[in-house]
PDB file of C-alpha atoms in Angstrom:
ATOM      1  CA  MET I   1     147.225  11.650  52.575  1.00 36.00           C
ATOM      2  CA  LYS I   2     150.707  12.075  53.959  1.00 41.00           C
ATOM      3  CA  ARG I   3     153.559  12.175  51.496  1.00 47.00           C
ATOM      4  CA  LEU I   4     156.389   9.685  51.735  1.00 44.00           C
ATOM      5  CA  ILE I   5     159.769  11.262  52.225  1.00 51.00           C
ATOM      6  CA  PRO I   6     162.276   9.338  50.094  1.00 52.00           C
ATOM      7  CA  ILE I   7     164.828   8.226  52.686  1.00 50.00           C
ATOM      8  CA  LEU I   8     166.326   5.133  51.141  1.00 44.00           C
ATOM      9  CA  GLY I   9     167.620   2.284  53.264  1.00 45.00           C
ATOM     10  CA  LEU I  10     165.922   3.602  56.398  1.00 44.00           C
ATOM     11  CA  LEU I  11     164.782   0.242  57.700  1.00 38.00           C
ATOM     12  CA  GLY I  12     167.053  -2.147  55.863  1.00 35.00           C
ATOM     13  CA  PHE I  13     169.623  -2.393  58.651  1.00 36.00           C
ATOM     14  CA  ALA I  14     167.339  -2.693  61.697  1.00 37.00           C
ATOM     15  CA  VAL I  15     164.580  -5.156  62.511  1.00 35.00           C
ATOM     16  CA  LEU I  16     161.662  -3.366  64.112  1.00 35.00           C
ATOM     17  CA  GLY I  17     160.613  -4.919  67.377  1.00 36.00           C
ATOM     18  CA  GLN I  18     164.146  -6.047  68.215  1.00 44.00           C
ATOM     19  CA  ALA I  19     166.957  -4.134  69.848  1.00 59.00           C
ATOM     20  CA  SER I  20     169.454  -6.389  68.114  1.00 53.00           C
ATOM     21  CA  GLY I  21     169.683  -6.974  64.394  1.00 50.00           C
ATOM     22  CA  ARG I  22     171.946  -4.093  63.399  1.00 61.00           C
ATOM     23  CA  THR I  23     174.994  -5.138  61.439  1.00 60.00           C
ATOM     24  CA  THR I  24     176.502  -1.977  59.960  1.00 86.00           C
ATOM     25  CA  VAL I  25     175.875   1.722  60.298  1.00 95.00           C
ATOM     26  CA  PRO I  26     175.041   3.343  56.934  1.00 95.00           C
ATOM     27  CA  GLU I  27     177.750   5.862  56.094  1.00 97.00           C
ATOM     28  CA  SER I  28     175.476   7.641  53.621  1.00 96.00           C
ATOM     29  CA  ARG I  29     171.782   8.087  52.957  1.00 95.00           C
ATOM     30  CA  ASP I  30     169.874   9.080  49.835  1.00 96.00           C
ATOM     31  CA  ILE I  31     167.291  11.700  50.840  1.00 94.00           C
ATOM     32  CA  GLY I  32     165.220  13.302  48.117  1.00 90.00           C
ATOM     33  CA  GLY I  33     167.808  12.460  45.483  1.00 93.00           C
ATOM     34  CA  ARG I  34     170.646  14.019  47.480  1.00 95.00           C
ATOM     35  CA  THR I  35     173.431  12.194  49.290  1.00 97.00           C
ATOM     36  CA  TYR I  36     173.691  12.720  53.038  1.00 98.00           C
ATOM     37  CA  ARG I  37     176.735  11.400  54.916  1.00 98.00           C
ATOM     38  CA  LEU I  38     177.033  10.337  58.542  1.00 98.00           C
ATOM     39  CA  VAL I  39     178.675  13.074  60.640  1.00 98.00           C
ATOM     40  CA  TRP I  40     177.893  11.952  64.192  1.00 98.00           C
ATOM     41  CA  ASN I  41     176.340   8.935  65.898  1.00 98.00           C
ATOM     42  CA  ASP I  42     176.147   6.867  69.039  1.00 98.00           C
ATOM     43  CA  GLU I  43     175.222   3.200  68.842  1.00 97.00           C
ATOM     44  CA  PHE I  44     175.411   2.785  72.650  1.00 98.00           C
ATOM     45  CA  ASP I  45     177.550  -0.333  72.287  1.00 95.00           C
ATOM     46  CA  GLY I  46     179.948   0.445  75.135  1.00 92.00           C
ATOM     47  CA  ARG I  47     179.733  -0.333  78.815  1.00 94.00           C
ATOM     48  CA  GLU I  48     179.287   3.287  79.912  1.00 97.00           C
ATOM     49  CA  ILE I  49     177.849   6.497  78.493  1.00 98.00           C
ATOM     50  CA  ASP I  50     180.479   8.182  76.311  1.00 98.00           C
ATOM     51  CA  ARG I  51     181.160  11.468  78.120  1.00 97.00           C
ATOM     52  CA  THR I  52     183.053  12.833  75.109  1.00 97.00           C
ATOM     53  CA  LYS I  53     179.704  12.801  73.297  1.00 98.00           C
ATOM     54  CA  TRP I  54     177.210  13.437  76.079  1.00 98.00           C
ATOM     55  CA  ASP I  55     176.632  15.650  79.055  1.00 97.00           C
ATOM     56  CA  VAL I  56     174.619  13.743  81.677  1.00 98.00           C
ATOM     57  CA  PRO I  57     173.333  16.474  83.987  1.00 96.00           C
ATOM     58  CA  THR I  58     171.907  16.542  87.465  1.00 96.00           C
ATOM     59  CA  GLN I  59     169.073  19.021  87.135  1.00 94.00           C
ATOM     60  CA  PHE I  60     165.578  19.688  88.467  1.00 94.00           C
ATOM     61  CA  ARG I  61     162.991  19.941  85.699  1.00 92.00           C
ATOM     62  CA  GLN I  62     159.518  21.433  85.355  1.00 88.00           C
ATOM     63  CA  GLY I  63     159.015  21.632  89.112  1.00 81.00           C
ATOM     64  CA  ALA I  64     158.090  17.957  89.224  1.00 86.00           C
ATOM     65  CA  SER I  65     161.056  15.866  88.142  1.00 91.00           C
ATOM     66  CA  LEU I  66     164.793  15.316  88.439  1.00 95.00           C
ATOM     67  CA  TRP I  67     167.445  14.388  85.907  1.00 97.00           C
ATOM     68  CA  HIS I  68     170.233  12.337  87.443  1.00 97.00           C
ATOM     69  CA  PRO I  69     173.103  10.340  85.851  1.00 98.00           C
ATOM     70  CA  GLU I  70     172.288   7.253  87.930  1.00 97.00           C
ATOM     71  CA  ASN I  71     169.024   6.871  86.014  1.00 98.00           C
ATOM     72  CA  VAL I  72     170.531   6.165  82.584  1.00 98.00           C
ATOM     73  CA  TRP I  73     172.848   3.288  81.704  1.00 98.00           C
ATOM     74  CA  LEU I  74     173.877   1.039  78.809  1.00 98.00           C
ATOM     75  CA  THR I  75     172.929  -2.599  78.461  1.00 96.00           C
ATOM     76  CA  ASN I  76     173.103  -4.840  75.373  1.00 95.00           C
ATOM     77  CA  GLY I  77     173.682  -1.908  73.039  1.00 96.00           C
ATOM     78  CA  VAL I  78     170.752   0.134  74.364  1.00 98.00           C
ATOM     79  CA  ALA I  79     170.628   3.303  76.460  1.00 98.00           C
ATOM     80  CA  HIS I  80     168.089   2.626  79.196  1.00 98.00           C
ATOM     81  CA  PHE I  81     166.389   5.632  80.814  1.00 98.00           C
ATOM     82  CA  ASP I  82     164.728   4.625  84.061  1.00 97.00           C
ATOM     83  CA  ILE I  83     161.533   6.538  84.923  1.00 93.00           C
ATOM     84  CA  ARG I  84     160.818   6.168  88.622  1.00 91.00           C
ATOM     85  CA  ARG I  85     158.069   7.514  90.837  1.00 87.00           C
ATOM     86  CA  GLU I  86     159.466   9.375  93.845  1.00 86.00           C
ATOM     87  CA  PRO I  87     157.806   9.801  97.264  1.00 82.00           C
ATOM     88  CA  SER I  88     158.647  13.519  97.355  1.00 80.00           C
ATOM     89  CA  PRO I  89     155.620  15.826  96.894  1.00 73.00           C
ATOM     90  CA  THR I  90     157.831  18.090  94.752  1.00 78.00           C
ATOM     91  CA  VAL I  91     159.992  15.714  92.716  1.00 85.00           C
ATOM     92  CA  ARG I  92     157.365  13.287  91.516  1.00 83.00           C
ATOM     93  CA  TYR I  93     159.554  11.392  89.014  1.00 90.00           C
ATOM     94  CA  ALA I  94     163.275  10.785  88.590  1.00 94.00           C
ATOM     95  CA  SER I  95     164.840  10.045  85.219  1.00 96.00           C
ATOM     96  CA  ALA I  96     167.716  11.358  83.094  1.00 98.00           C
ATOM     97  CA  CYS I  97     168.918  13.412  80.145  1.00 98.00           C
ATOM     98  CA  LEU I  98     171.660  12.997  77.553  1.00 98.00           C
ATOM     99  CA  ARG I  99     172.628  16.170  75.697  1.00 98.00           C
ATOM    100  CA  THR I 100     175.499  17.099  73.412  1.00 98.00           C
ATOM    101  CA  ARG I 101     176.214  20.392  75.168  1.00 97.00           C
ATOM    102  CA  LYS I 102     177.494  21.089  78.673  1.00 94.00           C
ATOM    103  CA  ARG I 103     175.859  24.140  80.161  1.00 85.00           C
ATOM    104  CA  ALA I 104     177.753  26.618  82.307  1.00 79.00           C
ATOM    105  CA  VAL I 105     176.759  26.119  85.951  1.00 75.00           C
ATOM    106  CA  TRP I 106     178.868  28.798  87.657  1.00 74.00           C
ATOM    107  CA  PRO I 107     179.354  32.434  86.571  1.00 75.00           C
ATOM    108  CA  ASP I 108     182.999  31.885  85.596  1.00 76.00           C
ATOM    109  CA  GLU I 109     182.241  28.771  83.527  1.00 78.00           C
ATOM    110  CA  LYS I 110     181.662  28.525  79.804  1.00 87.00           C
ATOM    111  CA  ALA I 111     179.358  26.142  78.001  1.00 89.00           C
ATOM    112  CA  VAL I 112     181.076  23.295  76.147  1.00 94.00           C
ATOM    113  CA  ASP I 113     179.728  22.319  72.735  1.00 96.00           C
ATOM    114  CA  LEU I 114     180.230  18.547  72.379  1.00 97.00           C
ATOM    115  CA  PHE I 115     178.324  18.376  69.099  1.00 98.00           C
ATOM    116  CA  SER I 116     176.037  20.721  67.191  1.00 98.00           C
ATOM    117  CA  PHE I 117     175.062  21.073  63.558  1.00 98.00           C
ATOM    118  CA  THR I 118     173.142  23.292  61.154  1.00 98.00           C
ATOM    119  CA  TYR I 119     170.868  21.496  58.660  1.00 98.00           C
ATOM    120  CA  GLY I 120     170.807  17.762  58.143  1.00 98.00           C
ATOM    121  CA  TYR I 121     168.878  14.638  59.004  1.00 98.00           C
ATOM    122  CA  ALA I 122     168.760  13.268  62.559  1.00 98.00           C
ATOM    123  CA  GLU I 123     167.103  10.065  63.681  1.00 98.00           C
ATOM    124  CA  VAL I 124     166.717   7.945  66.776  1.00 98.00           C
ATOM    125  CA  ARG I 125     165.570   4.348  67.094  1.00 97.00           C
ATOM    126  CA  CYS I 126     163.827   3.802  70.391  1.00 97.00           C
ATOM    127  CA  ARG I 127     161.166   2.024  72.402  1.00 95.00           C
ATOM    128  CA  LEU I 128     158.754   4.381  74.107  1.00 93.00           C
ATOM    129  CA  PRO I 129     157.486   4.240  77.695  1.00 90.00           C
ATOM    130  CA  LYS I 130     154.515   1.951  78.165  1.00 85.00           C
ATOM    131  CA  GLU I 131     152.301   4.335  80.129  1.00 76.00           C
ATOM    132  CA  LEU I 132     149.934   6.392  77.990  1.00 61.00           C
ATOM    133  CA  ARG I 133     149.361   9.075  80.619  1.00 61.00           C
ATOM    134  CA  CYS I 134     150.886  12.514  80.195  1.00 61.00           C
ATOM    135  CA  ASP I 135     152.363  13.379  83.599  1.00 74.00           C
ATOM    136  CA  TYR I 136     155.801  12.215  82.445  1.00 84.00           C
ATOM    137  CA  TRP I 137     157.185  11.979  78.973  1.00 90.00           C
ATOM    138  CA  ALA I 138     160.193  10.906  76.950  1.00 94.00           C
ATOM    139  CA  ALA I 139     161.534  13.166  74.207  1.00 96.00           C
ATOM    140  CA  PHE I 140     164.006  13.585  71.370  1.00 98.00           C
ATOM    141  CA  TRP I 141     164.760  17.239  70.640  1.00 98.00           C
ATOM    142  CA  LEU I 142     167.077  19.742  69.013  1.00 98.00           C
ATOM    143  CA  GLN I 143     167.870  23.007  70.759  1.00 98.00           C
ATOM    144  CA  SER I 144     169.707  26.069  69.486  1.00 97.00           C
ATOM    145  CA  LEU I 145     172.763  27.077  71.474  1.00 95.00           C
ATOM    146  CA  GLY I 146     171.292  30.264  72.901  1.00 92.00           C
ATOM    147  CA  MET I 147     167.667  29.238  73.364  1.00 94.00           C
ATOM    148  CA  SER I 148     167.773  29.135  77.174  1.00 88.00           C
ATOM    149  CA  GLY I 149     168.735  32.804  77.485  1.00 87.00           C
ATOM    150  CA  ALA I 150     167.304  34.095  74.228  1.00 89.00           C
ATOM    151  CA  THR I 151     166.383  37.782  73.985  1.00 87.00           C
ATOM    152  CA  THR I 152     164.968  37.558  70.454  1.00 92.00           C
ATOM    153  CA  ASP I 153     161.580  36.284  69.348  1.00 94.00           C
ATOM    154  CA  ASP I 154     162.907  35.237  65.930  1.00 96.00           C
ATOM    155  CA  SER I 155     162.534  31.467  65.366  1.00 97.00           C
ATOM    156  CA  ARG I 156     165.317  31.657  62.773  1.00 97.00           C
ATOM    157  CA  GLN I 157     167.766  32.606  65.536  1.00 96.00           C
ATOM    158  CA  GLU I 158     166.629  30.615  68.581  1.00 96.00           C
ATOM    159  CA  LEU I 159     164.464  27.508  68.459  1.00 97.00           C
ATOM    160  CA  GLU I 160     163.633  24.264  70.211  1.00 98.00           C
ATOM    161  CA  VAL I 161     162.462  21.431  67.959  1.00 98.00           C
ATOM    162  CA  ASP I 162     160.682  18.580  69.745  1.00 98.00           C
ATOM    163  CA  VAL I 163     160.846  15.714  67.273  1.00 97.00           C
ATOM    164  CA  PHE I 164     158.615  13.720  69.581  1.00 94.00           C
ATOM    165  CA  GLU I 165     157.258  13.922  73.123  1.00 92.00           C
ATOM    166  CA  THR I 166     155.324  10.963  74.473  1.00 88.00           C
ATOM    167  CA  PHE I 167     153.072  12.767  76.929  1.00 74.00           C
ATOM    168  CA  SER I 168     150.397  13.217  74.257  1.00 60.00           C
ATOM    169  CA  ARG I 169     150.091   9.534  73.534  1.00 55.00           C
ATOM    170  CA  TRP I 170     146.743   9.555  75.316  1.00 53.00           C
ATOM    171  CA  LYS I 171     145.305  11.359  72.285  1.00 60.00           C
ATOM    172  CA  PRO I 172     143.273   9.343  69.751  1.00 62.00           C
ATOM    173  CA  GLY I 173     145.447   6.989  67.746  1.00 67.00           C
ATOM    174  CA  HIS I 174     148.247   7.015  70.337  1.00 72.00           C
ATOM    175  CA  LYS I 175     150.379   9.572  68.510  1.00 79.00           C
ATOM    176  CA  CYS I 176     153.351  11.403  69.931  1.00 87.00           C
ATOM    177  CA  ASN I 177     153.401  15.175  70.191  1.00 88.00           C
ATOM    178  CA  ALA I 178     155.733  17.328  68.068  1.00 93.00           C
ATOM    179  CA  ALA I 179     156.415  20.953  68.936  1.00 96.00           C
ATOM    180  CA  PHE I 180     158.419  24.091  68.219  1.00 98.00           C
ATOM    181  CA  HIS I 181     159.412  26.697  70.835  1.00 98.00           C
ATOM    182  CA  TRP I 182     161.118  29.997  70.050  1.00 97.00           C
ATOM    183  CA  GLY I 183     162.159  33.221  71.750  1.00 93.00           C
ATOM    184  CA  GLY I 184     163.615  31.648  74.891  1.00 93.00           C
ATOM    185  CA  TYR I 185     161.502  30.582  77.844  1.00 93.00           C
ATOM    186  CA  ARG I 186     160.467  33.891  79.353  1.00 90.00           C
ATOM    187  CA  GLU I 187     158.687  36.973  78.009  1.00 87.00           C
ATOM    188  CA  HIS I 188     159.396  36.252  74.331  1.00 88.00           C
ATOM    189  CA  HIS I 189     158.416  32.590  74.471  1.00 95.00           C
ATOM    190  CA  GLY I 190     156.091  31.231  71.822  1.00 96.00           C
ATOM    191  CA  HIS I 191     155.267  27.667  70.838  1.00 96.00           C
ATOM    192  CA  VAL I 192     153.077  25.523  68.606  1.00 97.00           C
ATOM    193  CA  ASN I 193     152.145  21.855  69.049  1.00 93.00           C
ATOM    194  CA  PHE I 194     151.327  19.231  66.451  1.00 92.00           C
ATOM    195  CA  VAL I 195     150.032  15.677  66.637  1.00 85.00           C
ATOM    196  CA  PRO I 196     151.540  14.185  63.470  1.00 83.00           C
ATOM    197  CA  GLY I 197     150.055  11.287  61.576  1.00 80.00           C
ATOM    198  CA  GLY I 198     151.680   7.892  61.222  1.00 79.00           C
ATOM    199  CA  PRO I 199     151.187   4.538  62.927  1.00 77.00           C
ATOM    200  CA  SER I 200     149.907   3.893  66.417  1.00 79.00           C
ATOM    201  CA  LEU I 201     152.840   3.921  68.812  1.00 85.00           C
ATOM    202  CA  ALA I 202     151.234   2.029  71.686  1.00 79.00           C
ATOM    203  CA  ASP I 203     152.645  -1.314  70.591  1.00 85.00           C
ATOM    204  CA  ASP I 204     155.692  -1.654  72.880  1.00 87.00           C
ATOM    205  CA  GLY I 205     157.769  -1.920  69.710  1.00 91.00           C
ATOM    206  CA  TRP I 206     160.861  -0.183  68.360  1.00 95.00           C
ATOM    207  CA  HIS I 207     160.305   2.854  66.156  1.00 94.00           C
ATOM    208  CA  ILE I 208     162.536   5.213  64.193  1.00 96.00           C
ATOM    209  CA  PHE I 209     161.829   8.930  64.573  1.00 96.00           C
ATOM    210  CA  GLY I 210     163.568  11.260  62.147  1.00 97.00           C
ATOM    211  CA  VAL I 211     163.665  14.937  61.241  1.00 98.00           C
ATOM    212  CA  LEU I 212     165.064  16.442  58.060  1.00 98.00           C
ATOM    213  CA  TRP I 213     166.139  20.045  58.661  1.00 98.00           C
ATOM    214  CA  THR I 214     166.850  22.145  55.567  1.00 98.00           C
ATOM    215  CA  PRO I 215     167.089  25.919  55.055  1.00 98.00           C
ATOM    216  CA  ASP I 216     163.480  25.806  53.841  1.00 98.00           C
ATOM    217  CA  GLU I 217     161.577  23.401  56.066  1.00 98.00           C
ATOM    218  CA  TYR I 218     161.379  20.609  58.625  1.00 98.00           C
ATOM    219  CA  VAL I 219     160.158  17.156  57.602  1.00 97.00           C
ATOM    220  CA  PHE I 220     159.294  14.630  60.337  1.00 96.00           C
ATOM    221  CA  THR I 221     159.124  10.865  59.787  1.00 96.00           C
ATOM    222  CA  VAL I 222     158.136   7.792  61.782  1.00 94.00           C
ATOM    223  CA  ASP I 223     159.528   4.504  60.495  1.00 94.00           C
ATOM    224  CA  GLY I 224     160.399   6.179  57.192  1.00 93.00           C
ATOM    225  CA  VAL I 225     156.923   7.611  56.574  1.00 93.00           C
ATOM    226  CA  GLU I 226     156.459  11.371  56.488  1.00 95.00           C
ATOM    227  CA  THR I 227     154.180  12.593  59.278  1.00 93.00           C
ATOM    228  CA  LEU I 228     154.687  16.377  59.354  1.00 95.00           C
ATOM    229  CA  ARG I 229     156.146  19.080  57.093  1.00 97.00           C
ATOM    230  CA  THR I 230     156.385  22.798  57.878  1.00 97.00           C
ATOM    231  CA  ASP I 231     158.402  25.848  56.833  1.00 98.00           C
ATOM    232  CA  LEU I 232     157.638  27.404  60.234  1.00 98.00           C
ATOM    233  CA  LYS I 233     156.554  30.710  58.719  1.00 98.00           C
ATOM    234  CA  GLY I 234     153.724  32.706  60.243  1.00 97.00           C
ATOM    235  CA  LEU I 235     152.548  30.058  62.694  1.00 97.00           C
ATOM    236  CA  LYS I 236     150.456  31.592  65.460  1.00 96.00           C
ATOM    237  CA  PRO I 237     151.795  30.598  68.890  1.00 96.00           C
ATOM    238  CA  ALA I 238     149.698  29.390  71.793  1.00 95.00           C
ATOM    239  CA  GLU I 239     150.776  32.451  73.811  1.00 95.00           C
ATOM    240  CA  PRO I 240     148.615  35.469  72.803  1.00 93.00           C
ATOM    241  CA  SER I 241     151.414  37.970  73.400  1.00 92.00           C
ATOM    242  CA  ALA I 242     154.133  36.047  71.516  1.00 95.00           C
ATOM    243  CA  ALA I 243     155.257  36.794  67.986  1.00 96.00           C
ATOM    244  CA  PRO I 244     154.466  34.359  65.150  1.00 97.00           C
ATOM    245  CA  SER I 245     157.232  32.091  63.942  1.00 97.00           C
ATOM    246  CA  ARG I 246     159.398  33.521  61.165  1.00 97.00           C
ATOM    247  CA  GLY I 247     160.941  30.433  59.640  1.00 98.00           C
ATOM    248  CA  VAL I 248     163.405  27.604  60.061  1.00 98.00           C
ATOM    249  CA  LEU I 249     166.326  27.860  62.478  1.00 98.00           C
ATOM    250  CA  ALA I 250     169.481  29.059  60.691  1.00 98.00           C
ATOM    251  CA  THR I 251     171.943  28.633  63.578  1.00 97.00           C
ATOM    252  CA  PRO I 252     173.500  25.485  65.148  1.00 98.00           C
ATOM    253  CA  ALA I 253     171.506  23.165  67.381  1.00 98.00           C
ATOM    254  CA  TYR I 254     172.519  20.346  69.710  1.00 98.00           C
ATOM    255  CA  LEU I 255     170.808  17.049  70.551  1.00 98.00           C
ATOM    256  CA  LYS I 256     168.843  15.937  73.591  1.00 98.00           C
ATOM    257  CA  LEU I 257     167.289  12.670  74.764  1.00 98.00           C
ATOM    258  CA  SER I 258     165.338  12.964  77.993  1.00 98.00           C
ATOM    259  CA  CYS I 259     162.487  12.026  80.304  1.00 95.00           C
ATOM    260  CA  GLU I 260     160.791  14.493  82.635  1.00 92.00           C
ATOM    261  CA  ALA I 261     157.488  15.351  84.302  1.00 86.00           C
ATOM    262  CA  LYS I 262     155.251  18.312  84.927  1.00 80.00           C
ATOM    263  CA  ALA I 263     152.058  18.524  86.940  1.00 68.00           C
ATOM    264  CA  ALA I 264     148.786  19.353  85.208  1.00 59.00           C
ATOM    265  CA  MET I 265     150.001  18.627  81.676  1.00 57.00           C
ATOM    266  CA  GLY I 266     146.660  17.060  80.846  1.00 50.00           C
ATOM    267  CA  PRO I 267     144.120  14.456  81.971  1.00 47.00           C
ATOM    268  CA  SER I 268     146.228  12.220  84.156  1.00 50.00           C
ATOM    269  CA  PRO I 269     144.295  10.550  86.966  1.00 48.00           C
ATOM    270  CA  ASP I 270     147.362   8.866  88.439  1.00 51.00           C
ATOM    271  CA  PHE I 271     149.507  11.954  89.009  1.00 51.00           C
ATOM    272  CA  GLU I 272     148.221  12.374  92.559  1.00 53.00           C
ATOM    273  CA  SER I 273     147.869   8.645  93.168  1.00 53.00           C
ATOM    274  CA  PRO I 274     150.071   7.122  95.903  1.00 50.00           C
ATOM    275  CA  ALA I 275     150.541   3.959  93.822  1.00 50.00           C
ATOM    276  CA  PRO I 276     154.166   3.637  92.647  1.00 56.00           C
ATOM    277  CA  LEU I 277     154.839   3.862  88.952  1.00 78.00           C
ATOM    278  CA  ARG I 278     157.938   2.811  87.074  1.00 87.00           C
ATOM    279  CA  ASP I 279     158.640   2.861  83.369  1.00 91.00           C
ATOM    280  CA  ALA I 280     161.495   3.047  80.875  1.00 95.00           C
ATOM    281  CA  PHE I 281     162.577   4.801  77.694  1.00 96.00           C
ATOM    282  CA  GLU I 282     165.079   2.819  75.630  1.00 98.00           C
ATOM    283  CA  VAL I 283     167.261   4.136  72.789  1.00 98.00           C
ATOM    284  CA  ASP I 284     169.022   1.818  70.347  1.00 97.00           C
ATOM    285  CA  TYR I 285     170.953   4.519  68.480  1.00 98.00           C
ATOM    286  CA  ILE I 286     171.016   8.159  67.407  1.00 98.00           C
ATOM    287  CA  ARG I 287     172.547   9.340  64.103  1.00 98.00           C
ATOM    288  CA  VAL I 288     173.050  12.616  62.276  1.00 98.00           C
ATOM    289  CA  TYR I 289     173.628  12.970  58.530  1.00 98.00           C
ATOM    290  CA  GLN I 290     174.446  16.094  56.526  1.00 98.00           C
ATOM    291  CA  GLU I 291     174.291  16.729  52.809  1.00 97.00           C
ATOM    292  CA  ASP I 292     177.480  15.765  50.979  1.00 90.00           C
ATOM    293  CA  LYS I 293     178.717  18.881  49.174  1.00 81.00           C
ATOM    294  CA  ARG I 294     181.878  17.320  47.793  1.00 75.00           C
ATOM    295  CA  LYS I 295     180.493  16.534  44.331  1.00 59.00           C
ATOM    296  CA  GLU I 296     178.948  19.978  44.058  1.00 51.00           C
ATOM    297  CA  ASN I 297     182.202  21.675  45.115  1.00 51.00           C
ATOM    298  CA  HIS I 298     184.199  19.583  42.655  1.00 47.00           C
ATOM    299  CA  GLU I 299     181.938  20.611  39.803  1.00 49.00           C
ATOM    300  CA  ASP I 300     182.283  24.259  40.779  1.00 49.00           C
ATOM    301  CA  HIS I 301     186.053  24.001  40.315  1.00 45.00           C
TER     302      HIS I 301
END
């Protein structure tokens, strides 16, 4: 039986199944008897994506998809990610990405950190794509600042945390995939996949995905119910030559919301089909909380 992570007030301010219904944003959260305070959020209430919070890149992905700013927009307090089948034999789907870090594109450029954090609780309320096939997928993830060019195989230094990926919803029970990647994306790369427990997600409803990141472990939740807990120590990666994971990331990570595609990700009879496909990934909000140390510091003095 899965344990319940005590995150108080998780659903009290949002009505599942409706994009509307929010009244106030909780400024604090009781998690495991500790107070966590809001440090960053986006409620997507404006008319345009807030570029002070998000990079919206144009980027080819996985050899089968394209991120483009035209494919994500705000409407009625929701970020709408269009997922569109393309006629190109190379770029099979077009969608978009929001990330809180601007990568350097040219040699003389520097990356710009719009928001990153170390330890805390992050959650997103969203409605998943309707298709259950795995040739394209929506995702909410955390990525360490140096993961793309990492030269270390230590998961405590460089890590990608996939809070959910929808391409595994074809598995029994219609669960999303969760994953960890470390060591960069080349010779040191290692990863492990999980299919957490929790409710069926093939209901076209709104769900809240959360991850609590502490110095000791990661705890994943769906709609306030714990679905996965790991200290990320000694996990054997899928790649035979990669090193096992050594523990929880101890360096800053930034946020990503995205949709992309890759050929041959799994049993997907429609990937080569000429029939057009179109879908959507919708995000109501994203919030990050960190433990409030003020009381502890006051007592120390």
